[in-house]
PDB file of C-alpha atoms and ligand atoms in Angstrom:
ATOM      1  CA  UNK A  20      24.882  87.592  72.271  1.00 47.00           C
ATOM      2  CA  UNK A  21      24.676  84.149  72.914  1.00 48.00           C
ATOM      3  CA  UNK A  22      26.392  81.318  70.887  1.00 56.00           C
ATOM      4  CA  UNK A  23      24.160  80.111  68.576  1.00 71.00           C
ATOM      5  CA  UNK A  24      23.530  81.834  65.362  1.00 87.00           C
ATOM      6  CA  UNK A  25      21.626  85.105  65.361  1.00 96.00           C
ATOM      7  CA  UNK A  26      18.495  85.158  63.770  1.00 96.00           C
ATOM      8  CA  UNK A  27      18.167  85.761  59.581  1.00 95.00           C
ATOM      9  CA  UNK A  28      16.307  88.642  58.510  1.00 97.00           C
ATOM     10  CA  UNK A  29      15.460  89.562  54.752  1.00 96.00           C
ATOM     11  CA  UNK A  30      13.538  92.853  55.199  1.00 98.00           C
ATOM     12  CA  UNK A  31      10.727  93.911  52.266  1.00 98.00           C
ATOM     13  CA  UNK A  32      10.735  98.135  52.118  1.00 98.00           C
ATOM     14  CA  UNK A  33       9.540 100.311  49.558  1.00 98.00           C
ATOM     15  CA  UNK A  34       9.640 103.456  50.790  1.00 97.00           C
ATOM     16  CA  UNK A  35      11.734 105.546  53.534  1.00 97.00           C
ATOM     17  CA  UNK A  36      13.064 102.395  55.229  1.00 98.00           C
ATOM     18  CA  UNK A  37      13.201 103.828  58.757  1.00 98.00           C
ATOM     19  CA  UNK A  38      12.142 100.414  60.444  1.00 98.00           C
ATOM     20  CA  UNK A  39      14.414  98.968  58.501  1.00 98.00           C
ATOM     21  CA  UNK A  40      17.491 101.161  60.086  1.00 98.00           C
ATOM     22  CA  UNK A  41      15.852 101.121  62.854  1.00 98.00           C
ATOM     23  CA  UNK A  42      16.040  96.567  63.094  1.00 98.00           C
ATOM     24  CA  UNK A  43      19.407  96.919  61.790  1.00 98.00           C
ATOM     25  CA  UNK A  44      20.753  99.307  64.194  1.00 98.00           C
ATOM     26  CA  UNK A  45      19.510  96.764  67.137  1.00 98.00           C
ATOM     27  CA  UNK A  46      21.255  93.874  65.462  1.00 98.00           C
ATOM     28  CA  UNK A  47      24.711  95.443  64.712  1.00 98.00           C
ATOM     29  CA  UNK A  48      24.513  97.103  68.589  1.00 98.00           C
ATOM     30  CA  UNK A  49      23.554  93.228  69.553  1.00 97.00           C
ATOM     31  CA  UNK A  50      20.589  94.553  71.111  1.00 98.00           C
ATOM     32  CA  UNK A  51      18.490  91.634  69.351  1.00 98.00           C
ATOM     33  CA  UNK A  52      20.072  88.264  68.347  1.00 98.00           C
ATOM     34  CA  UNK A  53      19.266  88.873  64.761  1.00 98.00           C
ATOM     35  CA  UNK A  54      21.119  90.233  61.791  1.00 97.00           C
ATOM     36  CA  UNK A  55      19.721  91.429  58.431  1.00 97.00           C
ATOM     37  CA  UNK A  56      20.736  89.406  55.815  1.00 95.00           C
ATOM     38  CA  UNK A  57      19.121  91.060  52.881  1.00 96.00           C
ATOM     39  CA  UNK A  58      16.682  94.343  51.908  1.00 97.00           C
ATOM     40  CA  UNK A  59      14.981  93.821  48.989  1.00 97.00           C
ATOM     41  CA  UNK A  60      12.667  96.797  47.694  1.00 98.00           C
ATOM     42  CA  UNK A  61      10.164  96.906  44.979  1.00 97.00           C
ATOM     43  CA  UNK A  62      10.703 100.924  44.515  1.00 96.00           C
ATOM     44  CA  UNK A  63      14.375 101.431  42.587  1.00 95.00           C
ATOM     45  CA  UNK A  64      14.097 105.270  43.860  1.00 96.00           C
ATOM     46  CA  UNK A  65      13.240 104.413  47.516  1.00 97.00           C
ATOM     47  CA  UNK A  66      15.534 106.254  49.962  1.00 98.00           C
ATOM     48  CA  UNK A  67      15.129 102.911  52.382  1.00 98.00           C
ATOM     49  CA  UNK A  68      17.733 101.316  49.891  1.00 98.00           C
ATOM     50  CA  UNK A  69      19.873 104.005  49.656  1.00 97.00           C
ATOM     51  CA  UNK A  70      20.006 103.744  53.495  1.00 98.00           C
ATOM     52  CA  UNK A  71      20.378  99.666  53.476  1.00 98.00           C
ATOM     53  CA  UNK A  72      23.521 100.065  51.146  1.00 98.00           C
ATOM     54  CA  UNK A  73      25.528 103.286  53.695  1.00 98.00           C
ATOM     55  CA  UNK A  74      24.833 100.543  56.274  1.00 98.00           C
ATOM     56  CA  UNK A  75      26.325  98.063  54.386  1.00 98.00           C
ATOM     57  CA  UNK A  76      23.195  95.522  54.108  1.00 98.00           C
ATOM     58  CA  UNK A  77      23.244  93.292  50.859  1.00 96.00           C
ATOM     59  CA  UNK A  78      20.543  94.686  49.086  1.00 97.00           C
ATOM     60  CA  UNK A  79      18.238  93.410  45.561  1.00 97.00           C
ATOM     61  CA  UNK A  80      15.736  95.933  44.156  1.00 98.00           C
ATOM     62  CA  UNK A  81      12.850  94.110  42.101  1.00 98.00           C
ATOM     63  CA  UNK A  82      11.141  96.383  40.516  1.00 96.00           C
ATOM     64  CA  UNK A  83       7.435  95.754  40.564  1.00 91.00           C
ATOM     65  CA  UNK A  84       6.743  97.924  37.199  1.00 90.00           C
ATOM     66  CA  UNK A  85       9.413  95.797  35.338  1.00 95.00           C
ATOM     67  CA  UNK A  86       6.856  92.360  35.390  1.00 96.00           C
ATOM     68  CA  UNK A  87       3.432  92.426  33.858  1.00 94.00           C
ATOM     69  CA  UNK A  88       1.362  90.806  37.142  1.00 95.00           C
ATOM     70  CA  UNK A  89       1.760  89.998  40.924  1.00 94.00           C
ATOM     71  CA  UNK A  90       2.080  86.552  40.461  1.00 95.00           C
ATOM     72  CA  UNK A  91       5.526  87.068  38.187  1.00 97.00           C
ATOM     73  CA  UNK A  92       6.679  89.742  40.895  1.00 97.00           C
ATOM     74  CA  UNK A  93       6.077  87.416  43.912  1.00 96.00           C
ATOM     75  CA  UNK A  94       7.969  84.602  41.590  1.00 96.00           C
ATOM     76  CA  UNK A  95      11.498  86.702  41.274  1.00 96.00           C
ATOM     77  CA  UNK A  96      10.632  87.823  44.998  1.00 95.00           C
ATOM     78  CA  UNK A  97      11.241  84.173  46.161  1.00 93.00           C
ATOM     79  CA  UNK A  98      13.631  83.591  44.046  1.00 92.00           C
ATOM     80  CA  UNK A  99      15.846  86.608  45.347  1.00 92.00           C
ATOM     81  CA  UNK A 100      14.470  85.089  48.922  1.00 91.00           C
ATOM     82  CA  UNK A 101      15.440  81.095  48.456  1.00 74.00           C
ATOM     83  CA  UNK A 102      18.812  82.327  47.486  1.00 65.00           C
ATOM     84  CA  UNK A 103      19.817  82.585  50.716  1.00 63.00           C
ATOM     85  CA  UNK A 104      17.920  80.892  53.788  1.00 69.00           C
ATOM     86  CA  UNK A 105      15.770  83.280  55.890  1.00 67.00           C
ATOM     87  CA  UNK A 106      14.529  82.674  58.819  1.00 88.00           C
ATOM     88  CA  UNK A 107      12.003  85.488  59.337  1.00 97.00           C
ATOM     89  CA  UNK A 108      10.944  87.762  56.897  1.00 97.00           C
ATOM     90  CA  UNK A 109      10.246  91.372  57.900  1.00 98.00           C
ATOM     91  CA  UNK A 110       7.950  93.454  56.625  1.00 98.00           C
ATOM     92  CA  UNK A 111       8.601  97.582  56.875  1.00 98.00           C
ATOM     93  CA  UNK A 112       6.402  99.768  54.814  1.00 97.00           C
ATOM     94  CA  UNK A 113       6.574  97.224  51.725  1.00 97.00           C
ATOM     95  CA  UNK A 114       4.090  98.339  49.617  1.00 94.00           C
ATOM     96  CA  UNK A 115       2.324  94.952  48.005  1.00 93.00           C
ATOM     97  CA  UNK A 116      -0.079  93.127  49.332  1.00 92.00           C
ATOM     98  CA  UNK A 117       1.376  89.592  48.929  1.00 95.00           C
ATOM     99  CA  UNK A 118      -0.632  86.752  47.654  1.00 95.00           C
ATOM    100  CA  UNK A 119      -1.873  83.398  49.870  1.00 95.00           C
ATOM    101  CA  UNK A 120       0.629  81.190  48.064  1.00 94.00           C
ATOM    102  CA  UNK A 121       3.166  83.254  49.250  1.00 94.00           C
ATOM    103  CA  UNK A 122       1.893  84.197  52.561  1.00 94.00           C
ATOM    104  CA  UNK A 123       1.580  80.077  53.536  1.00 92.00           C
ATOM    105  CA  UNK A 124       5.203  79.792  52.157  1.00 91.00           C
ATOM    106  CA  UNK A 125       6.153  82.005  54.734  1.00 93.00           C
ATOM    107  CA  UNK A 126       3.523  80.466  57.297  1.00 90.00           C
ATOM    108  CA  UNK A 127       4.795  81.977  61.174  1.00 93.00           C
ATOM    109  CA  UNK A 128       7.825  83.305  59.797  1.00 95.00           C
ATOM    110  CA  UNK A 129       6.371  86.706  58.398  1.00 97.00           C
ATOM    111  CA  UNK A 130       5.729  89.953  60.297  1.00 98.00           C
ATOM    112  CA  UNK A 131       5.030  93.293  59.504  1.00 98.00           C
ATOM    113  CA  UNK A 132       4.122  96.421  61.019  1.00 98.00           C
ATOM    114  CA  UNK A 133       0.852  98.345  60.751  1.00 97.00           C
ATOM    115  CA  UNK A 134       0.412 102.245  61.995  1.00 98.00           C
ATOM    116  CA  UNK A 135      -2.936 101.735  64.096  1.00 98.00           C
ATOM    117  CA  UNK A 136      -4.072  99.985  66.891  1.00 98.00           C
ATOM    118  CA  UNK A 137      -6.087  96.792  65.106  1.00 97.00           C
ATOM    119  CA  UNK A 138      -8.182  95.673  64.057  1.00 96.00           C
ATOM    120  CA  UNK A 139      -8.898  99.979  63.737  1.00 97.00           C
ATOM    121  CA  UNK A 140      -7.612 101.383  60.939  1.00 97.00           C
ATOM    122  CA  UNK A 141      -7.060  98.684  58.556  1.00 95.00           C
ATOM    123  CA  UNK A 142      -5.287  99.516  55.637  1.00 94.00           C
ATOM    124  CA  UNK A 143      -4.182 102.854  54.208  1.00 95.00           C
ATOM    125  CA  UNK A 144      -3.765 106.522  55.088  1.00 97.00           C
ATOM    126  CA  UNK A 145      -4.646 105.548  58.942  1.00 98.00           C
ATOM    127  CA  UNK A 146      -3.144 109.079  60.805  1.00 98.00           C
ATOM    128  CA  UNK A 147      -5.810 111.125  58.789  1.00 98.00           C
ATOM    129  CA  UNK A 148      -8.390 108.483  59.326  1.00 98.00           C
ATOM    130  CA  UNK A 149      -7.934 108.584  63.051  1.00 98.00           C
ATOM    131  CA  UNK A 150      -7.464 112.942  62.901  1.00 98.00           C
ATOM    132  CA  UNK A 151     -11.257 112.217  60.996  1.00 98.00           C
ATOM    133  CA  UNK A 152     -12.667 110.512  63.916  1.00 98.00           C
ATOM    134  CA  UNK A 153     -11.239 112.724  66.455  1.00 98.00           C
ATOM    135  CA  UNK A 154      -9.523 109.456  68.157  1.00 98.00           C
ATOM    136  CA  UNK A 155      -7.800 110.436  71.461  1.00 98.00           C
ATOM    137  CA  UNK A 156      -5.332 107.351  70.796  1.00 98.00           C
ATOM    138  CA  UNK A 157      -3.347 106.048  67.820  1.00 98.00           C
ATOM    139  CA  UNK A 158      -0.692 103.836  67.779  1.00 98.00           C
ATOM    140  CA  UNK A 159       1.145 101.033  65.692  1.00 98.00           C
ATOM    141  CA  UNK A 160       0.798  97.215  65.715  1.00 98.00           C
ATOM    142  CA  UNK A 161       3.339  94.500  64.906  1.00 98.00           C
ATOM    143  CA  UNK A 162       1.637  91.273  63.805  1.00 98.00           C
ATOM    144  CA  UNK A 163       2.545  88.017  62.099  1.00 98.00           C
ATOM    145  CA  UNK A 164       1.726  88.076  58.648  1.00 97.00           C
ATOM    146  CA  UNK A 165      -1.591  85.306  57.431  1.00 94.00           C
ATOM    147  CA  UNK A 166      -3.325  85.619  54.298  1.00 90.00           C
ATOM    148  CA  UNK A 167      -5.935  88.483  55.217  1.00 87.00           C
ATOM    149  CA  UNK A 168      -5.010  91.724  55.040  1.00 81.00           C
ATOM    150  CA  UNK A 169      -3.539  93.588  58.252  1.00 85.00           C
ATOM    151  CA  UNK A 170      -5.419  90.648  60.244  1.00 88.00           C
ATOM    152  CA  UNK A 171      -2.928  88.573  61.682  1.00 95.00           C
ATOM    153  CA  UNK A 172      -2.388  88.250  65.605  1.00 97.00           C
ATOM    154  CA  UNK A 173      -1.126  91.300  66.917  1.00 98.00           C
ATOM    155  CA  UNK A 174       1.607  90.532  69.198  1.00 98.00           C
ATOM    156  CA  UNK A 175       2.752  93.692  70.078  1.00 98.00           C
ATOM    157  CA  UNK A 176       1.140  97.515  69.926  1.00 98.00           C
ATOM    158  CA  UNK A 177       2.230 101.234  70.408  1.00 98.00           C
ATOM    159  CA  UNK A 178      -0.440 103.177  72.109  1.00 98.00           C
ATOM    160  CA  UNK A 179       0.495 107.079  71.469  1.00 98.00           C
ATOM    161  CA  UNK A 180      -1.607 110.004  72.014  1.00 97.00           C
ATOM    162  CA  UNK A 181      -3.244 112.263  69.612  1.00 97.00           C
ATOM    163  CA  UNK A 182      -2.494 115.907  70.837  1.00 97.00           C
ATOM    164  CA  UNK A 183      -4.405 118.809  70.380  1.00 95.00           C
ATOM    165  CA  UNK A 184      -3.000 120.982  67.099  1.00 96.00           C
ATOM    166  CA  UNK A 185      -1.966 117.634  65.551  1.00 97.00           C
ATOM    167  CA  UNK A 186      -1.754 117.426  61.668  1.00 98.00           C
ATOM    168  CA  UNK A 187      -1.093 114.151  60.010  1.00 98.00           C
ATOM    169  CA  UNK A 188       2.703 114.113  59.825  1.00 98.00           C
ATOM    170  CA  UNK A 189       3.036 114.842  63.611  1.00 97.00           C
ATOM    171  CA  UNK A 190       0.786 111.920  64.398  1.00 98.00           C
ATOM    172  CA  UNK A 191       3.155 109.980  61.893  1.00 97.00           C
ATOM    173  CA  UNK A 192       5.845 111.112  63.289  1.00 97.00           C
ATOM    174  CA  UNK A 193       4.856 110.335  67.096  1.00 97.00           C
ATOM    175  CA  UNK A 194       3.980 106.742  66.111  1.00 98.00           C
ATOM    176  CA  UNK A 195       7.067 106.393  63.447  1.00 97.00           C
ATOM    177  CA  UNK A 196       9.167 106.603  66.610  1.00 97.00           C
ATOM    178  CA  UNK A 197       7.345 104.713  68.950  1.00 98.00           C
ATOM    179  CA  UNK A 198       7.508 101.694  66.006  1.00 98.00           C
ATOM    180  CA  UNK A 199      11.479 101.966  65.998  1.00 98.00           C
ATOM    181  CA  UNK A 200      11.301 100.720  69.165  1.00 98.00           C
ATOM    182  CA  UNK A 201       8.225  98.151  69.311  1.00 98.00           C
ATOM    183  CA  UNK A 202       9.578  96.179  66.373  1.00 98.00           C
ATOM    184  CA  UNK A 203      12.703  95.760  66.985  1.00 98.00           C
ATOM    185  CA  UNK A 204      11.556  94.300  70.952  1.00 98.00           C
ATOM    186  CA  UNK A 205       9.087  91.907  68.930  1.00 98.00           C
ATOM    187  CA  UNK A 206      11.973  90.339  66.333  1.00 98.00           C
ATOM    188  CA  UNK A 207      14.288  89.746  69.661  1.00 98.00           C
ATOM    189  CA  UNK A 208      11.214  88.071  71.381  1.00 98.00           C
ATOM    190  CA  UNK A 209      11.280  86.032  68.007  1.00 98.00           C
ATOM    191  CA  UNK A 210      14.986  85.483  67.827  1.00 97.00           C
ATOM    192  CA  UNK A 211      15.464  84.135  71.546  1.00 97.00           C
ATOM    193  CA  UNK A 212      12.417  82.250  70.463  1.00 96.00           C
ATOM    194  CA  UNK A 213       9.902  83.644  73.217  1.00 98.00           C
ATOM    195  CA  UNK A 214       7.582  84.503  70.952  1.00 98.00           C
ATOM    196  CA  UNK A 215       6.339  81.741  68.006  1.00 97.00           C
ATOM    197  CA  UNK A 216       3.531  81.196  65.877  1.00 97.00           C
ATOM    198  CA  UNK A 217       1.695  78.069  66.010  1.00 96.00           C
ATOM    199  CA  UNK A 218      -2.024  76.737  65.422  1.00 94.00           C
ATOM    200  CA  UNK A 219      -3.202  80.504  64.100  1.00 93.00           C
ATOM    201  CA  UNK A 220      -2.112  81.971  66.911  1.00 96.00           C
ATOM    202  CA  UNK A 221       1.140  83.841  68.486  1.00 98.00           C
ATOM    203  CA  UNK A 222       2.458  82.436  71.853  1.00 98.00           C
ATOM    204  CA  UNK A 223       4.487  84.079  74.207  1.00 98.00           C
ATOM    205  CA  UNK A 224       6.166  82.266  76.870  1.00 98.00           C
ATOM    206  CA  UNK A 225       4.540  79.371  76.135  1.00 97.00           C
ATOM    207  CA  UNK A 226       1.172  81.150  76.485  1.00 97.00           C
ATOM    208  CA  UNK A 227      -1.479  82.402  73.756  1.00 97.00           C
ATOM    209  CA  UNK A 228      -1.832  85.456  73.182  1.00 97.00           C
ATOM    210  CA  UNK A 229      -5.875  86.451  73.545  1.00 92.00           C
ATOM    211  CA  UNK A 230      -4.933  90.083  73.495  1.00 96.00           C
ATOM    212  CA  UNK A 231      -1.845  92.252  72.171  1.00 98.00           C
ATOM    213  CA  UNK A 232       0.989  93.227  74.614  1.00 98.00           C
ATOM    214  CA  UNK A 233       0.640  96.867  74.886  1.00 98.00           C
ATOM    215  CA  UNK A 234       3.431 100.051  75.345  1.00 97.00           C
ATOM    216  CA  UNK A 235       2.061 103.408  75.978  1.00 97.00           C
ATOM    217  CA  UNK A 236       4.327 106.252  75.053  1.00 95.00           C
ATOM    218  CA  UNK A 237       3.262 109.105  76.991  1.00 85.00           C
ATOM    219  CA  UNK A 238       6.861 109.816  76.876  1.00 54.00           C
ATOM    220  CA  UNK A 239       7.003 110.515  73.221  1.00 51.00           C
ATOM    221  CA  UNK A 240       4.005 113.307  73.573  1.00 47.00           C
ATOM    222  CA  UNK A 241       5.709 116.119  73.879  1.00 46.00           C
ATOM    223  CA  UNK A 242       7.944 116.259  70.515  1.00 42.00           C
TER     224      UNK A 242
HETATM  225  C1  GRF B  20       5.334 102.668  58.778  1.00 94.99           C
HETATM  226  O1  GRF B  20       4.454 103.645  59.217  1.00 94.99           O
HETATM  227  C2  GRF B  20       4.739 101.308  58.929  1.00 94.99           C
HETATM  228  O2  GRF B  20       3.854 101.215  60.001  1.00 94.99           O
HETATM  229  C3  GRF B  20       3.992 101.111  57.641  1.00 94.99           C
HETATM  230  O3  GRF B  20       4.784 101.741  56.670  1.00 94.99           O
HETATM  231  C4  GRF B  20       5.577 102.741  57.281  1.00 94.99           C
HETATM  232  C5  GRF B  20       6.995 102.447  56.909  1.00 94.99           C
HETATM  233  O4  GRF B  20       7.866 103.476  57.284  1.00 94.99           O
HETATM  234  N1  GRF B  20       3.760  99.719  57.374  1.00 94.99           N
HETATM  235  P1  GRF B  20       9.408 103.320  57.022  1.00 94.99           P
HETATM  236  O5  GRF B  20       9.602 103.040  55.530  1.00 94.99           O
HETATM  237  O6  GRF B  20       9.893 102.183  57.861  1.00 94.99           O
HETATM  238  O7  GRF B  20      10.019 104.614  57.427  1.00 94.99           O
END
């Protein structure tokens, strides 16, 4: 770890929370110069804040069901957020699609992570959509986070195969694993400051991006 201070992370779940284990496993084994700073989830029964609090994380759940529109949601979101400063806020498997006032608040300092290789597969229930089309390749993409949907640069993607006999949740699982490891690897890029987002665009090592970095995980076939 070098001297400076690690990199602040307030990570939105709603739901399992694996990434989010999975980001703060690489910080406390200073495998990334980050550390998580807060998990906030909008899902009081998710088991992802269960998990943040027998790892010790600081944790606020805001219910979304408790405030009668997005806009008074997003409000107490930032409010829990500006609490404490955050430098980069982390997206895994948070559940609301977050409004353009918020998104420019949060302008090159938002990522999240997206279970297909986009621009496929925008949006929701992707493993069955790519079963449907009888896609020999799935994947994951981390991107930063702009005001369209899923359609931020991509910096960095899984590439998995689909296997013969697959159902859904072992396609979910082979890419779940494969983004335990790809997000983590783009938050360090982030942290040592390799990787930035500037004019629309990410930039690593002082280049832009035209096209995602891609890791294949042949390895992770044969689970
Ligand atoms: C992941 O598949 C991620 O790509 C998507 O939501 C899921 C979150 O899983 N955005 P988990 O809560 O991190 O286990």
């Amino acid at each position: 770890m070098s001297a400076h201070a690690a990199l602040p992370l307030a990570i939105l779940i709603s739901g399992r929370g694996s990434n989010m284990v999975a980001i703060a496993q690489a910080c406390a084994q200073g495998r990334i110069d980050a550390r998580v700073n807060h998990v906030i989830c909008d899902q009081p029964d998710a088991a992802g804040i269960a998990r943040a609090r027998e790892l010790g994380l600081a944790t606020s759940v805001i219910p979304r069901a408790q405030f009668s529109d997005a806009s008074a949601f997003e409000a107490a979101l930032l409010g829990a957020l500006d609490a404490q400063a955050h430098h980069l806020l982390v997206l895994a498997g948070f559940m609301r699609i977050l409004s353009p006032q918020f998104v420019a608040r949060y302008a090159g300092r938002m990522v999240n992570i997206h279970p297909s290789l986009l621009p496929l597969y925008r949006g929701l229930n992707t493993h069955r959509r790519v079963l449907a089309a009888g896609d020999a390749q799935h994947g994951a993409s981390v991107h930063f986070v702009t005001a369209d949907l899923d359609a931020g640069p991509v910096v960095l993607q899984s590439r998995v195969p689909v296997l013969p006999g697959d159902t859904e949740k072992s396609l979910a699982e082979r890419v779940h694993d494969s983004e335990h490891i790809i997000y983590p690897k783009v938050i360090g890029w982030i942290a040592q400051q390799r990787l930035v987002f500037r004019d629309g665009r990410a930039w690593f090592d002082g280049e832009a991006l035209d096209e995602p970095m891609v890791e294949e995980f042949r390895a992770l076939a044969a689970v």
